[in-house]
């Protein structure tokens, strides 16, 4: 029997769960940290390393107190985080700035430059991330930072994804070269693949911008899947956390990837990890590349499979914004939604409020709501937004299916499906497929499973999932709603393509949202 700890750093809080190899989840505690946003720059989103680590300490103490577990009995600690959330560091691993959080979108120009040059030079890596390098990812963010912080460049020694920085910090690592790096993080967000010797070649990076000269070298280190260790808990951190020094810390990964494992993801499953954003995660036995789908990475979700990641850049964030504008919160505004009928609002809501992550990969798009009338309410908009995220998810699932990813079971993982049954039912109706939802919370269970593997409690990940993951509640499609959604989906697709897809609709509305955004930015004097 082993008790382990798993931590999941989300956008606004960290959740720490204790898991027993026999009894499963013992308890979870969370602590929040501020997300720095700027009203005059919607692309800005940063977070402090110190605030995150303080929250980790607080949540760990709280879960120990709540469960009555003695910290000395915890046998390993595994941690996942958002990504690409990037921090530049100096030679002793001290942050030179706050994290550029995953939802920081300032690096659009940098991403476009990388994409254009990658196609011009035939860089194979670009095909592995769906053909477009995203403004949400590491190289773009780091280049943006280097361009905008000339006074700190001399101290710049390396940069880290959040999951690698946390593991290195807790392991007491003080030199960037000694820190282990995650295949999941680097593979999905940094064009890293052993097939072409890791990162893109130096000549390519320098051609993007001479500021990247030597950076490839500064990012070197051992890159590993999460069945390897990043280190062991350092004495000082063990004291702060109330845990035993020396316990193993496996190499970390992105939240959604481990959430998928915690939701029971197997070959043939697609897991929608629905939270602040949605990450759509699958595993392939063999590797096939998928246009517009932002990542195919051997070893990323499950060390023995190829992980696939796609997603929506905003989901819960959109629900939040709708509720806030109406002077309430999502929970309150959701009350009564279960009585709404499919399509009854007459609204078609495109979930581009934070751009499109998949399949268009355009951060310059904005949310659209069509069909307003004089009696439309905020609750109507919320219902239509949930339908909109379901339609967008269907576009992505179809794209994955067309390119060899089996979509045999659809699982709704992440935080929102646990609180919003209406969303699960709408997803089942829009997909015309049963949707499986874990019957109890899977918060940081994925991290707990990797911690159990590091503690040696199970021979295989599947065995650990069998023991640790909850059963499912199944949402069956409702035939009447399916009929309505089969009519609405083609409308959604038409609007999606007309406003978003430059290749499918060159003469249409694809630049309207881009121009709107440019004019607004000029008017605010931003950028
Ligand atoms: N009942 C609800 N219905 C829909 N969305 C909700 C509900 N409760 C919370 N949310 C949204 O869930 C999001 C947080 O999701 P969660 O999975 O808990 O965290 P994270 O995405 O940071 O890992 C927030 O955007 C919040 O507005
Ligand atoms: O993009 C990824 C992972 O690749 C996520 O970390 C990011 O969408 C944030 O996830 P959450 O919505 O906070 O769960």
Coordinates of C-alpha atoms and ligand atoms in Angstrom, one line a residue:
X1 CA 0.0 0.0 0.0
X2 CA 1.3 3.5 -0.9
X3 CA 0.0 6.9 -0.3
X4 CA 1.2 9.4 -2.9
X5 CA 0.5 13.1 -3.8
X6 CA -0.5 14.5 -7.2
X7 CA -0.7 18.2 -7.9
X8 CA -2.5 19.9 -10.8
X9 CA -1.6 23.5 -11.5
X10 CA -4.6 25.1 -13.3
X11 CA -5.0 28.6 -14.6
X12 CA -6.2 30.0 -11.3
X13 CA -5.4 27.4 -8.7
X14 CA -3.3 24.4 -7.7
X15 CA -5.2 21.2 -6.6
X16 CA -3.3 18.7 -4.5
X17 CA -4.8 15.2 -4.1
X18 CA -3.6 12.3 -1.9
X19 CA -4.2 8.9 -3.4
X20 CA -3.9 5.5 -1.7
X21 CA -3.0 2.6 -4.0
X22 CA -5.7 0.5 -2.3
X23 CA -8.4 3.0 -1.4
X24 CA -8.1 5.5 -4.2
X25 CA -8.5 9.2 -3.7
X26 CA -8.3 10.3 0.0
X27 CA -8.9 14.0 -0.4
X28 CA -8.1 17.1 -2.4
X29 CA -7.3 20.7 -1.4
X30 CA -6.7 23.7 -3.5
X31 CA -5.2 27.1 -3.2
X32 CA -5.3 29.9 -5.7
X33 CA -2.9 32.4 -7.2
X34 CA -3.6 35.6 -9.2
X35 CA -3.6 35.7 -13.0
X36 CA -2.2 39.0 -14.1
X37 CA -4.4 40.4 -16.9
X38 CA -4.5 43.9 -18.4
X39 CA -7.8 45.5 -19.4
X40 CA -6.1 47.4 -22.3
X41 CA -4.3 44.3 -23.6
X42 CA -6.5 41.2 -23.8
X43 CA -3.4 39.2 -25.0
X44 CA -1.5 39.7 -21.7
X45 CA -1.6 36.9 -19.1
X46 CA 1.2 36.3 -16.6
X47 CA 1.7 34.6 -13.3
X48 CA 4.3 34.6 -10.6
X49 CA 6.4 31.5 -9.8
X50 CA 6.6 32.5 -6.1
X51 CA 2.8 32.8 -5.9
X52 CA 2.3 29.4 -7.5
X53 CA 4.8 27.7 -5.1
X54 CA 3.2 29.4 -2.1
X55 CA -0.1 28.0 -3.2
X56 CA 1.4 24.6 -3.6
X57 CA 2.6 24.7 0.0
X58 CA -0.7 25.9 1.3
X59 CA -2.7 23.2 -0.6
X60 CA -0.4 20.4 0.5
X61 CA -0.7 21.4 4.1
X62 CA -4.4 21.6 3.8
X63 CA -4.9 18.2 2.2
X64 CA -2.7 16.6 4.8
X65 CA -4.7 18.2 7.6
X66 CA -8.0 17.3 5.9
X67 CA -7.2 13.6 5.4
X68 CA -5.2 13.1 8.6
X69 CA -2.3 11.6 6.6
X70 CA 1.1 12.0 8.0
X71 CA 3.3 13.8 5.5
X72 CA 6.2 11.4 6.2
X73 CA 4.0 8.6 4.8
X74 CA 3.6 10.2 1.4
X75 CA 5.9 8.2 -0.9
X76 CA 6.1 10.3 -4.1
X77 CA 4.9 13.5 -5.6
X78 CA 3.9 14.1 -9.2
X79 CA 2.9 17.5 -10.7
X80 CA 1.2 18.6 -13.9
X81 CA 0.7 22.2 -15.0
X82 CA -0.8 24.3 -17.8
X83 CA 1.3 24.9 -20.9
X84 CA 2.8 26.4 -22.8
X85 CA 3.5 28.4 -19.7
X86 CA 7.0 29.7 -20.0
X87 CA 9.5 31.3 -17.6
X88 CA 12.9 32.6 -18.5
X89 CA 15.6 31.9 -15.8
X90 CA 19.1 32.9 -14.9
X91 CA 22.1 30.6 -14.4
X92 CA 20.9 29.6 -11.0
X93 CA 17.4 28.8 -12.1
X94 CA 15.9 32.1 -10.6
X95 CA 13.0 33.4 -12.7
X96 CA 13.9 36.6 -14.7
X97 CA 10.2 37.4 -15.1
X98 CA 6.7 36.0 -14.4
X99 CA 5.5 33.1 -16.5
X100 CA 4.0 33.9 -19.9
X101 CA 0.9 31.8 -19.1
X102 CA -0.6 29.5 -21.7
X103 CA -3.4 32.0 -22.4
X104 CA -0.9 34.9 -23.0
X105 CA -1.3 35.6 -26.7
X106 CA 1.2 38.5 -27.1
X107 CA 3.5 36.4 -29.3
X108 CA 1.3 36.3 -32.4
X109 CA 3.9 38.0 -34.7
X110 CA 6.6 35.7 -33.5
X111 CA 4.5 32.6 -34.1
X112 CA 3.6 33.8 -37.6
X113 CA 7.2 34.3 -38.4
X114 CA 8.1 30.8 -37.3
X115 CA 5.3 29.3 -39.3
X116 CA 6.2 31.2 -42.4
X117 CA 9.9 30.3 -42.3
X118 CA 9.1 26.7 -41.4
X119 CA 7.1 26.3 -44.5
X120 CA 9.6 28.2 -46.7
X121 CA 12.4 25.9 -45.5
X122 CA 10.3 22.7 -45.4
X123 CA 10.9 22.2 -41.7
X124 CA 9.4 18.8 -41.0
X125 CA 8.5 19.8 -37.4
X126 CA 5.7 22.1 -38.6
X127 CA 3.8 19.2 -40.1
X128 CA 3.8 17.5 -36.7
X129 CA 2.0 20.4 -35.1
X130 CA -0.8 20.7 -37.7
X131 CA 0.9 23.1 -40.1
X132 CA 0.8 26.2 -37.9
X133 CA 3.0 27.2 -35.0
X134 CA 0.8 28.7 -32.4
X135 CA 1.1 32.0 -30.5
X136 CA 0.5 30.0 -27.4
X137 CA 3.8 28.1 -27.6
X138 CA 7.2 28.2 -26.3
X139 CA 9.5 29.4 -29.1
X140 CA 7.1 32.3 -29.9
X141 CA 6.8 33.3 -26.2
X142 CA 10.5 33.1 -25.6
X143 CA 11.3 35.2 -28.7
X144 CA 8.7 37.8 -27.7
X145 CA 10.3 38.0 -24.2
X146 CA 13.8 38.3 -25.7
X147 CA 12.7 41.1 -28.1
X148 CA 11.0 43.0 -25.3
X149 CA 13.5 42.7 -22.5
X150 CA 16.8 43.8 -23.8
X151 CA 18.0 44.7 -20.3
X152 CA 17.6 41.1 -19.0
X153 CA 19.1 39.3 -22.0
X154 CA 22.6 39.1 -20.5
X155 CA 21.3 37.2 -17.5
X156 CA 19.2 34.8 -19.6
X157 CA 20.5 31.3 -19.1
X158 CA 17.5 29.1 -20.1
X159 CA 13.7 28.9 -20.2
X160 CA 11.4 26.4 -18.8
X161 CA 7.9 25.0 -19.2
X162 CA 6.0 25.3 -15.9
X163 CA 5.9 21.5 -15.4
X164 CA 9.7 21.2 -15.7
X165 CA 10.3 24.3 -13.6
X166 CA 8.2 23.0 -10.7
X167 CA 9.8 19.6 -10.7
X168 CA 13.3 21.1 -10.9
X169 CA 12.5 23.6 -8.1
X170 CA 11.2 20.9 -5.8
X171 CA 14.2 18.7 -6.6
X172 CA 16.5 21.5 -5.5
X173 CA 18.1 21.8 -9.0
X174 CA 20.1 25.0 -9.3
X175 CA 21.5 24.7 -12.8
X176 CA 19.4 24.6 -16.0
X177 CA 21.5 21.9 -17.6
X178 CA 20.7 19.5 -14.7
X179 CA 16.9 19.9 -15.0
X180 CA 15.0 17.2 -16.7
X181 CA 12.5 18.2 -19.4
X182 CA 9.2 16.7 -20.3
X183 CA 8.6 15.0 -23.7
X184 CA 5.0 16.1 -23.4
X185 CA 5.8 19.8 -23.0
X186 CA 8.7 20.1 -25.5
X187 CA 7.1 17.8 -28.0
X188 CA 3.8 19.6 -28.1
X189 CA 5.0 23.2 -27.8
X190 CA 8.7 23.5 -28.8
X191 CA 8.9 21.5 -32.1
X192 CA 11.0 19.0 -30.3
X193 CA 11.3 15.4 -31.6
X194 CA 14.2 12.9 -31.4
X195 CA 13.4 12.2 -35.1
X196 CA 15.2 15.5 -36.0
X197 CA 17.6 15.6 -33.1
X198 CA 15.4 17.4 -30.7
X199 CA 14.8 21.1 -31.3
X200 CA 14.8 22.7 -34.8
X201 CA 18.3 23.3 -36.1
X202 CA 20.3 26.4 -35.0
X203 CA 20.4 27.8 -38.5
X204 CA 16.6 27.8 -38.6
X205 CA 16.2 29.5 -35.3
X206 CA 18.8 32.2 -36.1
X207 CA 17.0 32.8 -39.4
X208 CA 13.8 33.4 -37.5
X209 CA 15.7 36.0 -35.4
X210 CA 19.4 36.3 -34.5
X211 CA 18.3 36.8 -30.9
X212 CA 17.7 33.0 -30.9
X213 CA 21.4 32.4 -31.5
X214 CA 22.6 29.9 -28.9
X215 CA 19.2 29.5 -27.3
X216 CA 18.9 25.9 -28.6
X217 CA 22.0 25.1 -26.6
X218 CA 20.7 26.8 -23.5
X219 CA 17.6 24.6 -23.6
X220 CA 19.5 21.4 -23.7
X221 CA 18.9 18.8 -21.0
X222 CA 17.6 15.3 -20.7
X223 CA 14.1 15.1 -22.3
X224 CA 12.1 12.2 -20.8
X225 CA 8.6 10.7 -20.7
X226 CA 6.8 10.6 -17.3
X227 CA 7.8 7.1 -16.5
X228 CA 11.2 8.6 -15.6
X229 CA 12.2 10.7 -12.6
X230 CA 12.9 14.4 -12.7
X231 CA 14.5 14.2 -9.3
X232 CA 13.9 13.7 -5.6
X233 CA 12.3 16.1 -3.1
X234 CA 14.8 18.5 -1.8
X235 CA 15.2 18.9 2.0
X236 CA 14.2 22.5 2.2
X237 CA 11.1 22.0 0.1
X238 CA 10.2 18.8 2.0
X239 CA 10.2 20.9 5.2
X240 CA 8.0 23.6 3.6
X241 CA 5.6 21.1 2.3
X242 CA 5.5 18.9 5.3
X243 CA 6.6 15.9 3.3
X244 CA 9.6 13.5 3.5
X245 CA 12.8 14.6 1.8
X246 CA 14.1 12.3 -1.0
X247 CA 10.7 11.0 -2.3
X248 CA 10.7 10.5 -6.1
X249 CA 9.3 13.2 -8.4
X250 CA 8.5 11.9 -11.9
X251 CA 9.0 14.0 -15.0
X252 CA 5.9 16.2 -15.3
X253 CA 3.5 16.9 -18.1
X254 CA 0.6 19.1 -19.2
X255 CA -2.5 19.1 -17.1
X256 CA -4.9 18.0 -19.8
X257 CA -2.7 15.0 -20.7
X258 CA -2.7 13.7 -17.2
X259 CA -6.3 14.7 -16.7
X260 CA -7.0 12.3 -19.6
X261 CA -5.2 9.5 -17.9
X262 CA -7.1 10.3 -14.7
X263 CA -10.4 10.1 -16.7
X264 CA -9.4 6.6 -17.7
X265 CA -8.3 7.3 -21.3
X266 CA -7.3 4.2 -23.3
X267 CA -6.6 3.5 -26.9
X268 CA -9.7 4.3 -28.9
X269 CA -10.9 7.0 -26.5
X270 CA -11.0 10.7 -27.0
X271 CA -11.1 12.8 -23.8
X272 CA -12.5 16.3 -23.8
X273 CA -10.8 17.9 -20.8
X274 CA -13.3 20.7 -20.4
X275 CA -12.3 23.6 -18.1
X276 CA -11.1 27.1 -18.6
X277 CA -10.2 25.9 -22.1
X278 CA -10.8 22.5 -23.6
X279 CA -8.0 20.1 -24.5
X280 CA -9.0 17.2 -26.6
X281 CA -6.6 14.3 -25.9
X282 CA -6.2 10.9 -27.6
X283 CA -3.6 8.2 -27.9
X284 CA -2.6 6.5 -31.2
X285 CA -0.8 3.1 -31.4
X286 CA 1.0 4.4 -34.5
X287 CA 1.8 8.0 -35.5
X288 CA -0.3 9.9 -38.0
X289 CA -0.1 13.6 -38.6
X290 CA -3.3 15.7 -38.6
X291 CA -3.6 19.0 -40.4
X292 CA -4.8 21.8 -38.0
X293 CA -4.4 19.5 -34.9
X294 CA -1.8 21.1 -32.9
X295 CA 0.2 18.1 -31.8
X296 CA 1.2 14.6 -32.3
X297 CA 3.9 13.5 -29.9
X298 CA 5.2 10.0 -29.2
X299 CA 5.1 9.4 -25.5
X300 CA 3.2 12.5 -24.5
X301 CA 0.1 11.2 -22.8
X302 CA 1.1 7.6 -22.2
X303 CA 4.8 6.7 -22.5
X304 CA 4.0 3.8 -24.9
X305 CA 1.6 5.6 -27.3
X306 CA 1.6 8.6 -29.5
X307 CA -0.3 11.4 -27.8
X308 CA -2.6 13.7 -29.8
X309 CA -3.7 17.1 -28.5
X310 CA -6.2 19.5 -30.0
X311 CA -8.5 22.0 -28.3
X312 CA -10.6 25.2 -27.8
X313 CA -8.7 28.2 -26.4
X314 CA -11.7 29.3 -24.3
X315 CA -14.6 27.4 -22.8
X316 CA -15.2 28.0 -19.1
X317 CA -13.7 31.5 -19.7
X318 CA -16.5 32.3 -22.1
X319 CA -19.2 31.0 -19.7
X320 CA -17.5 33.2 -17.0
X321 CA -17.5 36.3 -19.2
X322 CA -21.1 35.8 -20.1
X323 CA -22.1 35.5 -16.5
X324 CA -20.0 38.4 -15.4
X325 CA -21.5 40.7 -18.0
X326 CA -24.9 39.7 -16.7
X327 CA -23.7 40.6 -13.1
X328 CA -23.8 37.0 -11.9
X329 CA -21.7 33.8 -11.9
X330 CA -21.8 30.7 -14.0
X331 CA -23.3 28.5 -11.4
X332 CA -26.2 30.8 -10.8
X333 CA -26.7 31.5 -14.5
X334 CA -26.7 27.7 -15.3
X335 CA -29.7 27.1 -13.0
X336 CA -32.6 26.2 -15.2
X337 CA -30.6 25.4 -18.3
X338 CA -31.6 21.7 -18.1
X339 CA -35.1 22.7 -19.2
X340 CA -33.8 24.4 -22.4
X341 CA -34.5 22.5 -25.7
X342 CA -31.9 22.1 -28.4
X343 CA -31.6 25.2 -30.5
X344 CA -34.5 27.0 -28.8
X345 CA -32.6 30.3 -28.3
X346 CA -32.2 30.9 -32.0
X347 CA -28.6 31.9 -31.3
X348 CA -25.5 30.5 -32.9
X349 CA -22.5 31.2 -30.7
X350 CA -18.9 30.7 -32.0
X351 CA -16.4 30.1 -29.2
X352 CA -13.6 32.2 -30.6
X353 CA -13.4 34.7 -27.7
X354 CA -9.8 33.7 -27.1
X355 CA -9.1 32.8 -30.8
X356 CA -9.2 29.4 -32.5
X357 CA -6.7 26.8 -31.3
X358 CA -7.9 23.9 -33.6
X359 CA -8.5 23.4 -36.6
X360 CA -7.9 27.0 -37.9
X361 CA -5.1 28.0 -35.4
X362 CA -6.0 31.7 -35.6
X363 CA -5.6 33.9 -32.5
X364 CA -7.0 36.9 -34.4
X365 CA -10.6 35.6 -34.4
X366 CA -13.2 36.8 -31.9
X367 CA -16.4 35.4 -30.6
X368 CA -19.5 35.7 -32.7
X369 CA -23.2 35.4 -31.6
X370 CA -25.7 35.4 -34.4
X371 CA -29.5 35.6 -34.2
X372 CA -30.1 38.0 -31.3
X373 CA -33.6 39.2 -30.9
X374 CA -35.1 41.8 -28.5
X375 CA -35.9 39.2 -25.8
X376 CA -32.7 37.2 -25.9
X377 CA -31.2 36.8 -22.4
X378 CA -27.8 36.1 -20.9
X379 CA -28.9 32.6 -20.1
X380 CA -29.8 32.1 -23.8
X381 CA -26.3 33.2 -24.7
X382 CA -24.8 30.8 -22.1
X383 CA -26.9 27.9 -23.5
X384 CA -25.9 28.8 -27.1
X385 CA -22.2 29.1 -26.0
X386 CA -22.3 25.5 -24.6
X387 CA -23.9 24.4 -27.9
X388 CA -21.2 26.3 -29.7
X389 CA -18.3 24.7 -27.8
X390 CA -20.0 21.3 -28.6
X391 CA -20.2 22.1 -32.4
X392 CA -16.5 23.3 -32.3
X393 CA -15.5 20.1 -30.5
X394 CA -17.4 18.0 -33.2
X395 CA -15.4 19.8 -36.0
X396 CA -12.2 18.7 -34.2
X397 CA -13.4 15.1 -33.5
X398 CA -14.3 14.8 -37.2
X399 CA -10.9 16.1 -38.3
X400 CA -9.2 13.6 -36.0
X401 CA -11.4 10.7 -37.2
X402 CA -10.6 11.6 -40.8
X403 CA -6.9 11.2 -40.0
X404 CA -6.8 7.9 -38.3
X405 CA -7.6 8.7 -34.7
X406 CA -10.2 6.2 -33.6
X407 CA -13.1 7.9 -31.8
X408 CA -14.7 4.9 -30.2
X409 CA -15.6 6.4 -26.8
X410 CA -16.0 10.0 -26.0
X411 CA -15.2 10.9 -22.4
X412 CA -15.8 14.4 -20.9
X413 CA -13.1 14.9 -18.3
X414 CA -11.9 18.1 -16.6
X415 CA -13.7 20.3 -14.1
X416 CA -16.8 21.5 -15.8
X417 CA -18.5 18.2 -16.7
X418 CA -18.6 17.4 -13.0
X419 CA -20.7 20.5 -12.3
X420 CA -22.7 21.0 -15.5
X421 CA -24.9 18.0 -16.6
X422 CA -26.5 20.1 -19.2
X423 CA -23.2 20.5 -21.0
X424 CA -22.7 16.7 -21.0
X425 CA -26.1 16.1 -22.4
X426 CA -25.7 18.7 -25.2
X427 CA -22.3 17.2 -26.1
X428 CA -23.9 13.7 -26.4
X429 CA -26.7 15.2 -28.5
X430 CA -24.4 17.2 -30.8
X431 CA -22.0 14.2 -31.3
X432 CA -24.9 11.8 -31.6
X433 CA -22.8 9.5 -29.4
X434 CA -22.9 8.5 -25.8
X435 CA -20.7 10.7 -23.6
X436 CA -19.0 9.2 -20.6
X437 CA -18.4 11.3 -17.5
X438 CA -16.4 10.1 -14.5
X439 CA -18.9 9.6 -11.7
X440 CA -16.7 11.5 -9.3
X441 CA -14.0 14.2 -9.5
X442 CA -10.8 13.3 -11.2
X443 CA -9.0 16.4 -10.0
X444 CA -5.3 15.6 -10.0
X445 CA -6.0 11.8 -10.2
X446 CA -3.8 11.7 -13.3
X447 CA -0.9 13.2 -11.4
X448 CA -1.7 10.7 -8.6
X449 CA -1.5 7.8 -11.0
X450 CA 2.0 8.9 -12.2
X451 CA 3.0 9.3 -8.6
X452 CA 1.8 5.8 -7.9
X453 CA 3.9 4.6 -10.9
X454 CA 6.9 6.4 -9.5
X455 CA 6.3 4.8 -6.1
X456 CA 6.3 1.4 -7.8
X457 CA 2.7 0.5 -6.8
X458 CA 1.6 -0.9 -10.1
X459 CA 3.2 -2.7 -13.0
X460 CA 1.4 -0.8 -15.8
X461 CA -0.4 2.5 -16.2
X462 CA -3.5 0.6 -17.2
X463 CA -3.5 -1.4 -13.9
X464 CA -3.2 1.9 -12.0
X465 CA -6.1 3.4 -14.0
X466 CA -8.2 0.3 -13.3
X467 CA -7.7 0.9 -9.6
X468 CA -7.7 4.7 -9.4
X469 CA -10.2 6.0 -12.0
X470 CA -13.8 6.3 -11.1
X471 CA -16.7 4.5 -13.0
X472 CA -18.6 6.5 -15.6
X473 CA -22.0 8.1 -15.7
X474 CA -23.2 7.7 -19.4
X475 CA -25.2 10.5 -21.2
X476 CA -27.1 8.9 -24.1
X477 CA -28.1 11.1 -27.0
X478 CA -31.7 12.3 -27.0
X479 CA -33.1 11.5 -30.5
X480 CA -35.2 14.6 -30.7
X481 CA -32.3 16.9 -29.9
X482 CA -30.1 15.0 -32.3
X483 CA -32.5 15.8 -35.2
X484 CA -32.2 19.6 -34.3
X485 CA -28.5 19.5 -34.0
X486 CA -28.0 17.6 -37.3
X487 CA -29.7 20.7 -38.8
X488 CA -27.8 23.3 -36.8
X489 CA -24.3 21.7 -37.2
X490 CA -24.0 22.4 -41.0
X491 CA -25.0 26.1 -40.2
X492 CA -22.3 26.3 -37.5
X493 CA -19.7 24.8 -39.9
X494 CA -20.7 27.3 -42.6
X495 CA -20.3 30.2 -40.3
X496 CA -17.1 28.7 -38.9
X497 CA -15.5 28.4 -42.3
X498 CA -16.9 31.6 -43.7
X499 CA -15.4 33.7 -40.9
X500 CA -12.4 31.6 -40.2
X501 CA -11.0 29.4 -42.9
X502 CA -8.8 31.4 -45.3
X503 CA -8.3 28.4 -47.6
X504 CA -11.9 27.3 -47.8
X505 CA -13.4 30.8 -48.2
X506 CA -10.9 33.2 -49.8
X507 CA -13.5 35.6 -50.9
X508 CA -15.7 35.7 -47.9
X509 CA -15.6 37.1 -44.4
X510 CA -12.3 35.7 -43.1
X511 CA -10.7 39.1 -42.5
X512 CA -13.7 40.7 -40.7
X513 CA -12.8 39.6 -37.2
X514 CA -9.1 40.2 -37.8
X515 CA -9.8 43.8 -39.0
X516 CA -12.1 44.4 -36.1
X517 CA -9.4 43.4 -33.7
X518 CA -6.8 45.5 -35.4
X519 CA -9.0 48.6 -35.3
X520 CA -9.8 48.0 -31.6
X521 CA -6.1 47.6 -30.8
X522 CA -5.3 50.8 -32.7
X523 CA -8.0 52.7 -30.9
X524 CA -6.8 51.5 -27.5
X525 CA -3.2 52.4 -28.5
X526 CA -2.2 48.8 -27.7
X527 CA 0.9 47.0 -29.1
Ligands
LIG1 N1 -21.3 25.0 -13.2 C1 -20.5 25.4 -14.1 N2 -20.8 25.3 -15.5 C2 -19.9 25.7 -16.4 N3 -18.7 26.2 -16.2 C3 -18.3 26.3 -14.9 C4 -19.2 25.9 -13.8 N4 -18.5 26.0 -12.7 C5 -17.2 26.5 -13.0 N5 -17.1 26.7 -14.3 C6 -16.0 27.2 -15.1 O1 -15.0 26.2 -15.0 C7 -13.7 26.8 -15.3 C8 -12.6 26.2 -14.4 O2 -12.5 24.8 -14.8 P1 -11.6 23.8 -14.0 O3 -11.6 22.5 -14.8 O4 -12.1 23.7 -12.7 O5 -10.2 24.5 -13.9 P2 -8.9 24.6 -15.0 O6 -9.4 24.7 -16.3 O7 -8.2 25.8 -14.5 O8 -8.1 23.3 -14.8 C9 -13.9 28.3 -15.0 O9 -13.8 29.0 -16.3 C10 -15.3 28.4 -14.5 O10 -16.0 29.5 -15.0
LIG2 O1 -2.9 23.8 -23.5 C1 -2.9 23.2 -22.5 C2 -2.1 21.9 -22.5 O2 -1.5 21.7 -23.7 C3 -3.5 23.6 -21.2 O3 -2.6 23.6 -20.3 C4 -4.3 24.9 -21.3 O4 -5.3 24.8 -22.2 C5 -4.9 25.2 -19.9 O5 -5.7 24.2 -19.4 P1 -6.9 24.5 -18.4 O6 -8.1 25.0 -19.2 O7 -6.4 25.5 -17.4 O8 -7.2 23.1 -17.8

